[in-house]
Amino acid sequence: MQRITRTDKVINFFLYCIILVAIVLCLYPVWFVLVASFSDPIYVNSGQLLLFPKGFHTRGYITVFQDWRITTGYANTLIYTTFGTLLGLFASLSAGYSLSRKDLPARGIIMGLMVFTMFFHGGLVPTYLIVKKLGLLNTRLVLILMGSVSVYNIILIRTFFSSTIPTELMEAAFIDGCGNLRFFAQFALPLSKAIIAVIGLYLCVGYWNGYFNALLYVTDRTKHPLQLFLREILLTAQSTDMADGESASEFKSIVQVIKYAVIVVSTLPVMCVYPFLQKYFVQGVMLGSIKG
């Protein structure tokens, strides 16, 4: 066993200190938002909070969930996130697997054209005109289609398949009469849980946090996602529109608490899902980063 010298101990001590400081810097803002959302507005507004809630208070959450926009936004976002993630996984996995096959005709040309779109694209106005021409304006479908496919995700999946699916397995399956579709469904996908978790998390977070496409293409408020409603609530928090019967001064005192409650409401679902995908996330990113 290698002997640890005093110099190594000193270096390890400083490295652990740096890591500890980085962890605190990353976690404290999240903890502070959670603490502030449950604290009395008096302490929040006066800046007396540090580590623990003061004057346990749930008025911010009560005010937020009494607003119809939150429940409507949640329902819409769940629809867009679920169907958009499924569509994105299906398209990205199919394209990534196809491009990983060396026997795909014109594979290099297709890959080059796809990479070209990462650097040059038509722009916002042509995209809007295409969406309008297809009749997708003010529909739920446009929010599901937009952002479902990413060239970056396809490249990541292509690299994963190229580096993890053994050529011998593919040849043996084809000798036994297995076709491309069957091999993809019964062999490639079961061996790709890690990359599926990674891309699924990317897509899920993207849809959950997305609001720009809805801002551009959807004018029907009943179809707006959660993030667009949260943006609206934060921008209008100074008004008394949400204060059912409250005086303007009383409502103004809890504005900061409402803002923190809104942040917690919007991020909590993704934070609950991430721990279950973490081990696949790390494994998928590492394997998908290997150049095949």
mmCIF file of C-alpha atoms in Angstrom:
data_model
loop_
_atom_site.group_PDB
_atom_site.id
_atom_site.type_symbol
_atom_site.label_atom_id
_atom_site.label_comp_id
_atom_site.label_asym_id
_atom_site.label_seq_id
_atom_site.Cartn_x
_atom_site.Cartn_y
_atom_site.Cartn_z
ATOM 1 C CA MET A 1 0.000 0.000 0.000
ATOM 2 C CA GLN A 2 1.312 3.411 -0.976
ATOM 3 C CA ARG A 3 2.395 5.546 1.955
ATOM 4 C CA ILE A 4 0.663 8.893 2.332
ATOM 5 C CA THR A 5 3.201 11.616 2.996
ATOM 6 C CA ARG A 6 2.678 14.789 5.007
ATOM 7 C CA THR A 7 2.597 16.789 1.783
ATOM 8 C CA ASP A 8 -0.202 14.602 0.455
ATOM 9 C CA LYS A 9 -2.179 15.138 3.663
ATOM 10 C CA VAL A 10 -1.789 18.903 3.408
ATOM 11 C CA ILE A 11 -2.859 18.907 -0.245
ATOM 12 C CA ASN A 12 -5.834 16.660 0.531
ATOM 13 C CA PHE A 13 -6.858 18.958 3.390
ATOM 14 C CA PHE A 14 -6.881 22.022 1.128
ATOM 15 C CA LEU A 15 -8.727 20.129 -1.609
ATOM 16 C CA TYR A 16 -11.411 19.018 0.845
ATOM 17 C CA CYS A 17 -11.726 22.593 2.092
ATOM 18 C CA ILE A 18 -12.185 23.867 -1.463
ATOM 19 C CA ILE A 19 -14.802 21.198 -2.180
ATOM 20 C CA LEU A 20 -16.622 22.017 1.072
ATOM 21 C CA VAL A 21 -16.706 25.721 0.208
ATOM 22 C CA ALA A 22 -18.004 24.913 -3.279
ATOM 23 C CA ILE A 23 -20.756 22.705 -1.821
ATOM 24 C CA VAL A 24 -21.826 25.422 0.603
ATOM 25 C CA LEU A 25 -21.863 28.057 -2.149
ATOM 26 C CA CYS A 26 -24.045 25.831 -4.321
ATOM 27 C CA LEU A 27 -26.456 24.587 -1.655
ATOM 28 C CA TYR A 28 -26.920 27.670 0.515
ATOM 29 C CA PRO A 29 -28.944 29.692 -2.049
ATOM 30 C CA VAL A 30 -31.325 26.742 -2.468
ATOM 31 C CA TRP A 31 -31.626 26.321 1.298
ATOM 32 C CA PHE A 32 -32.183 30.046 1.808
ATOM 33 C CA VAL A 33 -35.024 30.112 -0.747
ATOM 34 C CA LEU A 34 -36.696 27.180 1.023
ATOM 35 C CA VAL A 35 -36.244 28.773 4.462
ATOM 36 C CA ALA A 36 -37.502 32.170 3.300
ATOM 37 C CA SER A 37 -40.610 30.646 1.733
ATOM 38 C CA PHE A 38 -41.687 29.316 5.157
ATOM 39 C CA SER A 39 -40.699 32.352 7.209
ATOM 40 C CA ASP A 40 -42.652 35.320 8.468
ATOM 41 C CA PRO A 41 -42.593 38.202 5.935
ATOM 42 C CA ILE A 42 -41.296 40.566 8.638
ATOM 43 C CA TYR A 43 -38.032 38.627 8.964
ATOM 44 C CA VAL A 44 -37.723 38.092 5.211
ATOM 45 C CA ASN A 45 -38.175 41.774 4.380
ATOM 46 C CA SER A 46 -35.770 42.884 7.130
ATOM 47 C CA GLY A 47 -33.049 40.451 6.029
ATOM 48 C CA GLN A 48 -32.824 38.693 9.408
ATOM 49 C CA LEU A 49 -32.831 35.154 7.979
ATOM 50 C CA LEU A 50 -29.660 33.104 7.859
ATOM 51 C CA LEU A 51 -30.000 29.335 8.303
ATOM 52 C CA PHE A 52 -33.397 28.494 9.778
ATOM 53 C CA PRO A 53 -36.968 29.755 9.340
ATOM 54 C CA LYS A 54 -38.199 32.455 11.682
ATOM 55 C CA GLY A 55 -41.852 32.732 12.514
ATOM 56 C CA PHE A 56 -43.075 29.689 10.554
ATOM 57 C CA HIS A 57 -45.447 31.011 7.901
ATOM 58 C CA THR A 58 -47.246 29.381 4.958
ATOM 59 C CA ARG A 59 -49.100 32.425 3.681
ATOM 60 C CA GLY A 60 -46.921 32.574 0.585
ATOM 61 C CA TYR A 61 -47.858 29.041 -0.494
ATOM 62 C CA ILE A 62 -51.533 29.608 0.330
ATOM 63 C CA THR A 63 -51.593 32.728 -1.833
ATOM 64 C CA VAL A 64 -49.786 30.988 -4.700
ATOM 65 C CA PHE A 65 -51.993 27.885 -4.777
ATOM 66 C CA GLN A 66 -55.173 29.942 -4.529
ATOM 67 C CA ASP A 67 -54.301 31.407 -7.924
ATOM 68 C CA TRP A 68 -55.922 29.477 -10.806
ATOM 69 C CA ARG A 69 -52.855 30.046 -12.921
ATOM 70 C CA ILE A 70 -50.748 27.683 -10.819
ATOM 71 C CA THR A 71 -53.042 24.664 -11.169
ATOM 72 C CA THR A 72 -53.614 25.365 -14.862
ATOM 73 C CA GLY A 73 -49.907 25.831 -15.468
ATOM 74 C CA TYR A 74 -49.046 22.642 -13.618
ATOM 75 C CA ALA A 75 -51.512 20.597 -15.667
ATOM 76 C CA ASN A 76 -50.275 22.063 -18.955
ATOM 77 C CA THR A 77 -46.613 21.634 -18.072
ATOM 78 C CA LEU A 78 -47.165 18.003 -17.077
ATOM 79 C CA ILE A 79 -48.736 17.379 -20.491
ATOM 80 C CA TYR A 80 -45.947 19.137 -22.401
ATOM 81 C CA THR A 81 -43.184 17.530 -20.324
ATOM 82 C CA THR A 82 -44.581 13.995 -20.556
ATOM 83 C CA PHE A 83 -45.361 13.890 -24.266
ATOM 84 C CA GLY A 84 -42.412 16.081 -25.262
ATOM 85 C CA THR A 85 -39.947 13.904 -23.357
ATOM 86 C CA LEU A 86 -41.372 10.707 -24.850
ATOM 87 C CA LEU A 87 -41.284 12.159 -28.360
ATOM 88 C CA GLY A 88 -37.764 13.490 -27.876
ATOM 89 C CA LEU A 89 -36.490 10.166 -26.559
ATOM 90 C CA PHE A 90 -38.057 8.235 -29.425
ATOM 91 C CA ALA A 91 -36.671 10.565 -32.111
ATOM 92 C CA SER A 92 -33.225 11.031 -30.556
ATOM 93 C CA LEU A 93 -32.665 7.362 -29.766
ATOM 94 C CA SER A 94 -33.780 6.294 -33.248
ATOM 95 C CA ALA A 95 -31.574 8.871 -34.953
ATOM 96 C CA GLY A 96 -28.593 8.196 -32.663
ATOM 97 C CA TYR A 97 -28.751 4.456 -33.193
ATOM 98 C CA SER A 98 -29.089 4.840 -36.972
ATOM 99 C CA LEU A 99 -26.108 7.185 -37.161
ATOM 100 C CA SER A 100 -24.016 4.819 -35.046
ATOM 101 C CA ARG A 101 -24.382 2.107 -37.690
ATOM 102 C CA LYS A 102 -21.462 2.091 -40.100
ATOM 103 C CA ASP A 103 -23.603 0.490 -42.804
ATOM 104 C CA LEU A 104 -25.993 3.483 -42.945
ATOM 105 C CA PRO A 105 -25.790 5.017 -46.449
ATOM 106 C CA ALA A 106 -24.537 8.632 -46.541
ATOM 107 C CA ARG A 107 -23.992 8.588 -42.780
ATOM 108 C CA GLY A 108 -21.251 11.205 -42.958
ATOM 109 C CA ILE A 109 -23.329 13.583 -45.098
ATOM 110 C CA ILE A 110 -26.347 13.286 -42.792
ATOM 111 C CA MET A 111 -24.182 13.890 -39.728
ATOM 112 C CA GLY A 112 -22.538 16.886 -41.369
ATOM 113 C CA LEU A 113 -25.882 18.453 -42.241
ATOM 114 C CA MET A 114 -27.114 17.966 -38.689
ATOM 115 C CA VAL A 115 -23.981 19.501 -37.187
ATOM 116 C CA PHE A 116 -24.316 22.422 -39.612
ATOM 117 C CA THR A 117 -27.663 23.305 -38.026
ATOM 118 C CA MET A 118 -25.941 23.685 -34.647
ATOM 119 C CA PHE A 119 -24.016 26.696 -35.956
ATOM 120 C CA PHE A 120 -26.309 28.151 -38.630
ATOM 121 C CA HIS A 121 -30.081 28.298 -38.591
ATOM 122 C CA GLY A 122 -32.809 30.395 -40.177
ATOM 123 C CA GLY A 123 -33.546 32.475 -37.127
ATOM 124 C CA LEU A 124 -36.587 33.428 -35.101
ATOM 125 C CA VAL A 125 -38.688 35.057 -37.834
ATOM 126 C CA PRO A 126 -38.427 32.202 -40.400
ATOM 127 C CA THR A 127 -39.193 29.699 -37.634
ATOM 128 C CA TYR A 128 -42.283 31.659 -36.650
ATOM 129 C CA LEU A 129 -43.442 31.801 -40.279
ATOM 130 C CA ILE A 130 -43.010 28.035 -40.660
ATOM 131 C CA VAL A 131 -44.965 27.388 -37.472
ATOM 132 C CA LYS A 132 -47.715 29.694 -38.702
ATOM 133 C CA LYS A 133 -47.765 28.057 -42.159
ATOM 134 C CA LEU A 134 -48.160 24.624 -40.575
ATOM 135 C CA GLY A 135 -51.130 25.827 -38.549
ATOM 136 C CA LEU A 136 -49.445 25.173 -35.216
ATOM 137 C CA LEU A 137 -49.881 28.626 -33.734
ATOM 138 C CA ASN A 138 -51.833 28.670 -30.482
ATOM 139 C CA THR A 139 -51.865 24.861 -30.195
ATOM 140 C CA ARG A 140 -50.486 22.484 -27.569
ATOM 141 C CA LEU A 141 -48.713 20.503 -30.281
ATOM 142 C CA VAL A 142 -46.292 23.316 -31.046
ATOM 143 C CA LEU A 143 -45.039 23.309 -27.444
ATOM 144 C CA ILE A 144 -44.527 19.535 -27.616
ATOM 145 C CA LEU A 145 -42.714 19.567 -30.972
ATOM 146 C CA MET A 146 -40.493 22.593 -30.336
ATOM 147 C CA GLY A 147 -37.394 21.480 -28.479
ATOM 148 C CA SER A 148 -38.120 17.756 -28.654
ATOM 149 C CA VAL A 149 -35.093 17.000 -30.867
ATOM 150 C CA SER A 150 -31.586 18.316 -30.309
ATOM 151 C CA VAL A 151 -28.541 17.571 -32.448
ATOM 152 C CA TYR A 152 -26.408 17.594 -29.310
ATOM 153 C CA ASN A 153 -28.537 14.821 -27.785
ATOM 154 C CA ILE A 154 -28.345 12.796 -30.995
ATOM 155 C CA ILE A 155 -24.546 13.087 -31.065
ATOM 156 C CA LEU A 156 -24.379 12.012 -27.431
ATOM 157 C CA ILE A 157 -26.562 8.971 -28.128
ATOM 158 C CA ARG A 158 -24.647 8.118 -31.305
ATOM 159 C CA THR A 159 -21.363 8.128 -29.392
ATOM 160 C CA PHE A 160 -22.898 6.025 -26.633
ATOM 161 C CA PHE A 161 -24.142 3.361 -29.033
ATOM 162 C CA SER A 162 -20.844 3.325 -30.940
ATOM 163 C CA SER A 163 -18.803 2.774 -27.773
ATOM 164 C CA THR A 164 -21.053 0.422 -25.776
ATOM 165 C CA ILE A 165 -22.896 -1.874 -28.220
ATOM 166 C CA PRO A 166 -20.427 -4.649 -29.209
ATOM 167 C CA THR A 167 -20.147 -5.310 -32.925
ATOM 168 C CA GLU A 168 -19.985 -9.041 -32.188
ATOM 169 C CA LEU A 169 -23.407 -8.897 -30.512
ATOM 170 C CA MET A 170 -24.896 -7.191 -33.533
ATOM 171 C CA GLU A 171 -23.343 -9.668 -35.973
ATOM 172 C CA ALA A 172 -24.506 -12.652 -33.912
ATOM 173 C CA ALA A 173 -28.043 -11.301 -33.752
ATOM 174 C CA PHE A 174 -28.173 -10.713 -37.507
ATOM 175 C CA ILE A 175 -26.865 -14.228 -38.196
ATOM 176 C CA ASP A 176 -29.764 -15.598 -36.130
ATOM 177 C CA GLY A 177 -32.210 -13.670 -38.299
ATOM 178 C CA CYS A 178 -32.693 -10.581 -36.148
ATOM 179 C CA GLY A 179 -33.575 -7.425 -38.078
ATOM 180 C CA ASN A 180 -32.575 -3.839 -37.400
ATOM 181 C CA LEU A 181 -35.822 -2.870 -35.686
ATOM 182 C CA ARG A 182 -35.843 -5.940 -33.464
ATOM 183 C CA PHE A 183 -32.181 -5.508 -32.529
ATOM 184 C CA PHE A 184 -32.821 -1.875 -31.637
ATOM 185 C CA ALA A 185 -35.865 -2.696 -29.485
ATOM 186 C CA GLN A 186 -34.692 -5.901 -27.797
ATOM 187 C CA PHE A 187 -30.936 -5.435 -27.541
ATOM 188 C CA ALA A 188 -29.846 -1.800 -27.952
ATOM 189 C CA LEU A 189 -32.476 -0.134 -25.760
ATOM 190 C CA PRO A 190 -32.166 -2.493 -22.753
ATOM 191 C CA LEU A 191 -28.399 -1.863 -22.775
ATOM 192 C CA SER A 192 -28.896 1.900 -22.903
ATOM 193 C CA LYS A 193 -30.659 2.701 -19.630
ATOM 194 C CA ALA A 194 -27.918 5.152 -18.662
ATOM 195 C CA ILE A 195 -28.115 7.302 -21.785
ATOM 196 C CA ILE A 196 -31.921 7.116 -21.777
ATOM 197 C CA ALA A 197 -31.914 8.504 -18.234
ATOM 198 C CA VAL A 198 -29.514 11.294 -19.221
ATOM 199 C CA ILE A 199 -31.413 12.414 -22.313
ATOM 200 C CA GLY A 200 -34.730 11.967 -20.540
ATOM 201 C CA LEU A 201 -33.582 14.246 -17.734
ATOM 202 C CA TYR A 202 -32.271 16.833 -20.208
ATOM 203 C CA LEU A 203 -35.593 16.871 -22.039
ATOM 204 C CA CYS A 204 -37.680 16.819 -18.873
ATOM 205 C CA VAL A 205 -35.863 19.794 -17.350
ATOM 206 C CA GLY A 206 -35.967 21.666 -20.652
ATOM 207 C CA TYR A 207 -39.723 21.268 -21.003
ATOM 208 C CA TRP A 208 -40.394 21.961 -17.333
ATOM 209 C CA ASN A 209 -38.414 25.217 -17.387
ATOM 210 C CA GLY A 210 -39.480 26.274 -20.877
ATOM 211 C CA TYR A 211 -41.553 29.397 -21.386
ATOM 212 C CA PHE A 212 -40.074 31.183 -24.411
ATOM 213 C CA ASN A 213 -41.846 29.064 -27.047
ATOM 214 C CA ALA A 214 -45.168 29.562 -25.279
ATOM 215 C CA LEU A 215 -44.481 33.283 -25.147
ATOM 216 C CA LEU A 216 -43.968 33.329 -28.932
ATOM 217 C CA TYR A 217 -46.479 30.859 -30.309
ATOM 218 C CA VAL A 218 -49.359 30.578 -27.796
ATOM 219 C CA THR A 219 -51.751 33.388 -26.902
ATOM 220 C CA ASP A 220 -54.458 31.264 -25.259
ATOM 221 C CA ARG A 221 -53.818 31.600 -21.530
ATOM 222 C CA THR A 222 -55.458 28.246 -20.787
ATOM 223 C CA LYS A 223 -52.610 26.575 -22.715
ATOM 224 C CA HIS A 224 -49.741 28.428 -21.054
ATOM 225 C CA PRO A 225 -47.153 26.322 -19.161
ATOM 226 C CA LEU A 226 -46.330 26.782 -15.508
ATOM 227 C CA GLN A 227 -43.170 28.827 -16.061
ATOM 228 C CA LEU A 228 -45.011 31.448 -18.094
ATOM 229 C CA PHE A 229 -47.576 31.857 -15.330
ATOM 230 C CA LEU A 230 -44.811 32.049 -12.728
ATOM 231 C CA ARG A 231 -43.099 34.718 -14.773
ATOM 232 C CA GLU A 232 -46.374 36.602 -14.904
ATOM 233 C CA ILE A 233 -46.892 36.268 -11.160
ATOM 234 C CA LEU A 234 -43.394 37.522 -10.396
ATOM 235 C CA LEU A 235 -43.800 40.497 -12.722
ATOM 236 C CA THR A 236 -47.170 41.459 -11.251
ATOM 237 C CA ALA A 237 -46.412 40.624 -7.628
ATOM 238 C CA GLN A 238 -46.347 44.295 -6.737
ATOM 239 C CA SER A 239 -50.006 44.673 -7.705
ATOM 240 C CA THR A 240 -53.012 43.575 -5.646
ATOM 241 C CA ASP A 241 -54.563 41.296 -8.290
ATOM 242 C CA MET A 242 -53.787 38.200 -6.209
ATOM 243 C CA ALA A 243 -54.785 39.711 -2.897
ATOM 244 C CA ASP A 244 -58.306 38.423 -2.450
ATOM 245 C CA GLY A 245 -59.782 41.015 -0.120
ATOM 246 C CA GLU A 246 -56.457 42.034 1.367
ATOM 247 C CA SER A 247 -55.312 45.593 1.519
ATOM 248 C CA ALA A 248 -52.531 46.637 -0.800
ATOM 249 C CA SER A 249 -50.139 47.314 2.065
ATOM 250 C CA GLU A 250 -50.749 43.916 3.671
ATOM 251 C CA PHE A 251 -50.232 42.108 0.397
ATOM 252 C CA LYS A 252 -47.105 44.097 -0.363
ATOM 253 C CA SER A 253 -45.557 42.833 2.874
ATOM 254 C CA ILE A 254 -45.651 39.212 1.679
ATOM 255 C CA VAL A 255 -44.454 39.837 -1.885
ATOM 256 C CA GLN A 256 -40.952 38.535 -1.157
ATOM 257 C CA VAL A 257 -42.321 35.397 0.499
ATOM 258 C CA ILE A 258 -44.565 34.787 -2.525
ATOM 259 C CA LYS A 259 -41.555 35.041 -4.824
ATOM 260 C CA TYR A 260 -39.634 32.446 -2.830
ATOM 261 C CA ALA A 261 -42.693 30.178 -2.683
ATOM 262 C CA VAL A 262 -43.048 30.429 -6.453
ATOM 263 C CA ILE A 263 -39.424 29.365 -6.923
ATOM 264 C CA VAL A 264 -39.913 26.334 -4.660
ATOM 265 C CA VAL A 265 -43.146 25.355 -6.406
ATOM 266 C CA SER A 266 -41.503 25.468 -9.831
ATOM 267 C CA THR A 267 -38.302 23.572 -8.968
ATOM 268 C CA LEU A 268 -39.476 20.966 -6.443
ATOM 269 C CA PRO A 269 -40.744 18.333 -8.949
ATOM 270 C CA VAL A 270 -37.463 18.217 -10.875
ATOM 271 C CA MET A 271 -35.458 18.082 -7.643
ATOM 272 C CA CYS A 272 -37.553 15.105 -6.509
ATOM 273 C CA VAL A 273 -36.948 13.211 -9.757
ATOM 274 C CA TYR A 274 -33.204 13.830 -10.026
ATOM 275 C CA PRO A 275 -32.014 11.574 -7.107
ATOM 276 C CA PHE A 276 -33.605 8.541 -8.771
ATOM 277 C CA LEU A 277 -31.739 9.220 -12.028
ATOM 278 C CA GLN A 278 -28.420 10.373 -10.599
ATOM 279 C CA LYS A 279 -26.537 7.067 -10.916
ATOM 280 C CA TYR A 280 -27.682 6.634 -14.524
ATOM 281 C CA PHE A 281 -26.972 10.310 -15.200
ATOM 282 C CA VAL A 282 -23.297 10.102 -14.181
ATOM 283 C CA GLN A 283 -22.761 6.772 -15.960
ATOM 284 C CA GLY A 284 -24.456 7.932 -19.161
ATOM 285 C CA VAL A 285 -22.529 11.180 -19.409
ATOM 286 C CA MET A 286 -19.182 9.442 -18.883
ATOM 287 C CA LEU A 287 -19.851 6.669 -21.392
ATOM 288 C CA GLY A 288 -21.369 9.026 -23.916
ATOM 289 C CA SER A 289 -18.332 11.278 -23.774
ATOM 290 C CA ILE A 290 -15.935 8.608 -25.041
ATOM 291 C CA LYS A 291 -14.880 9.154 -28.626
ATOM 292 C CA GLY A 292 -15.766 6.017 -30.631
#
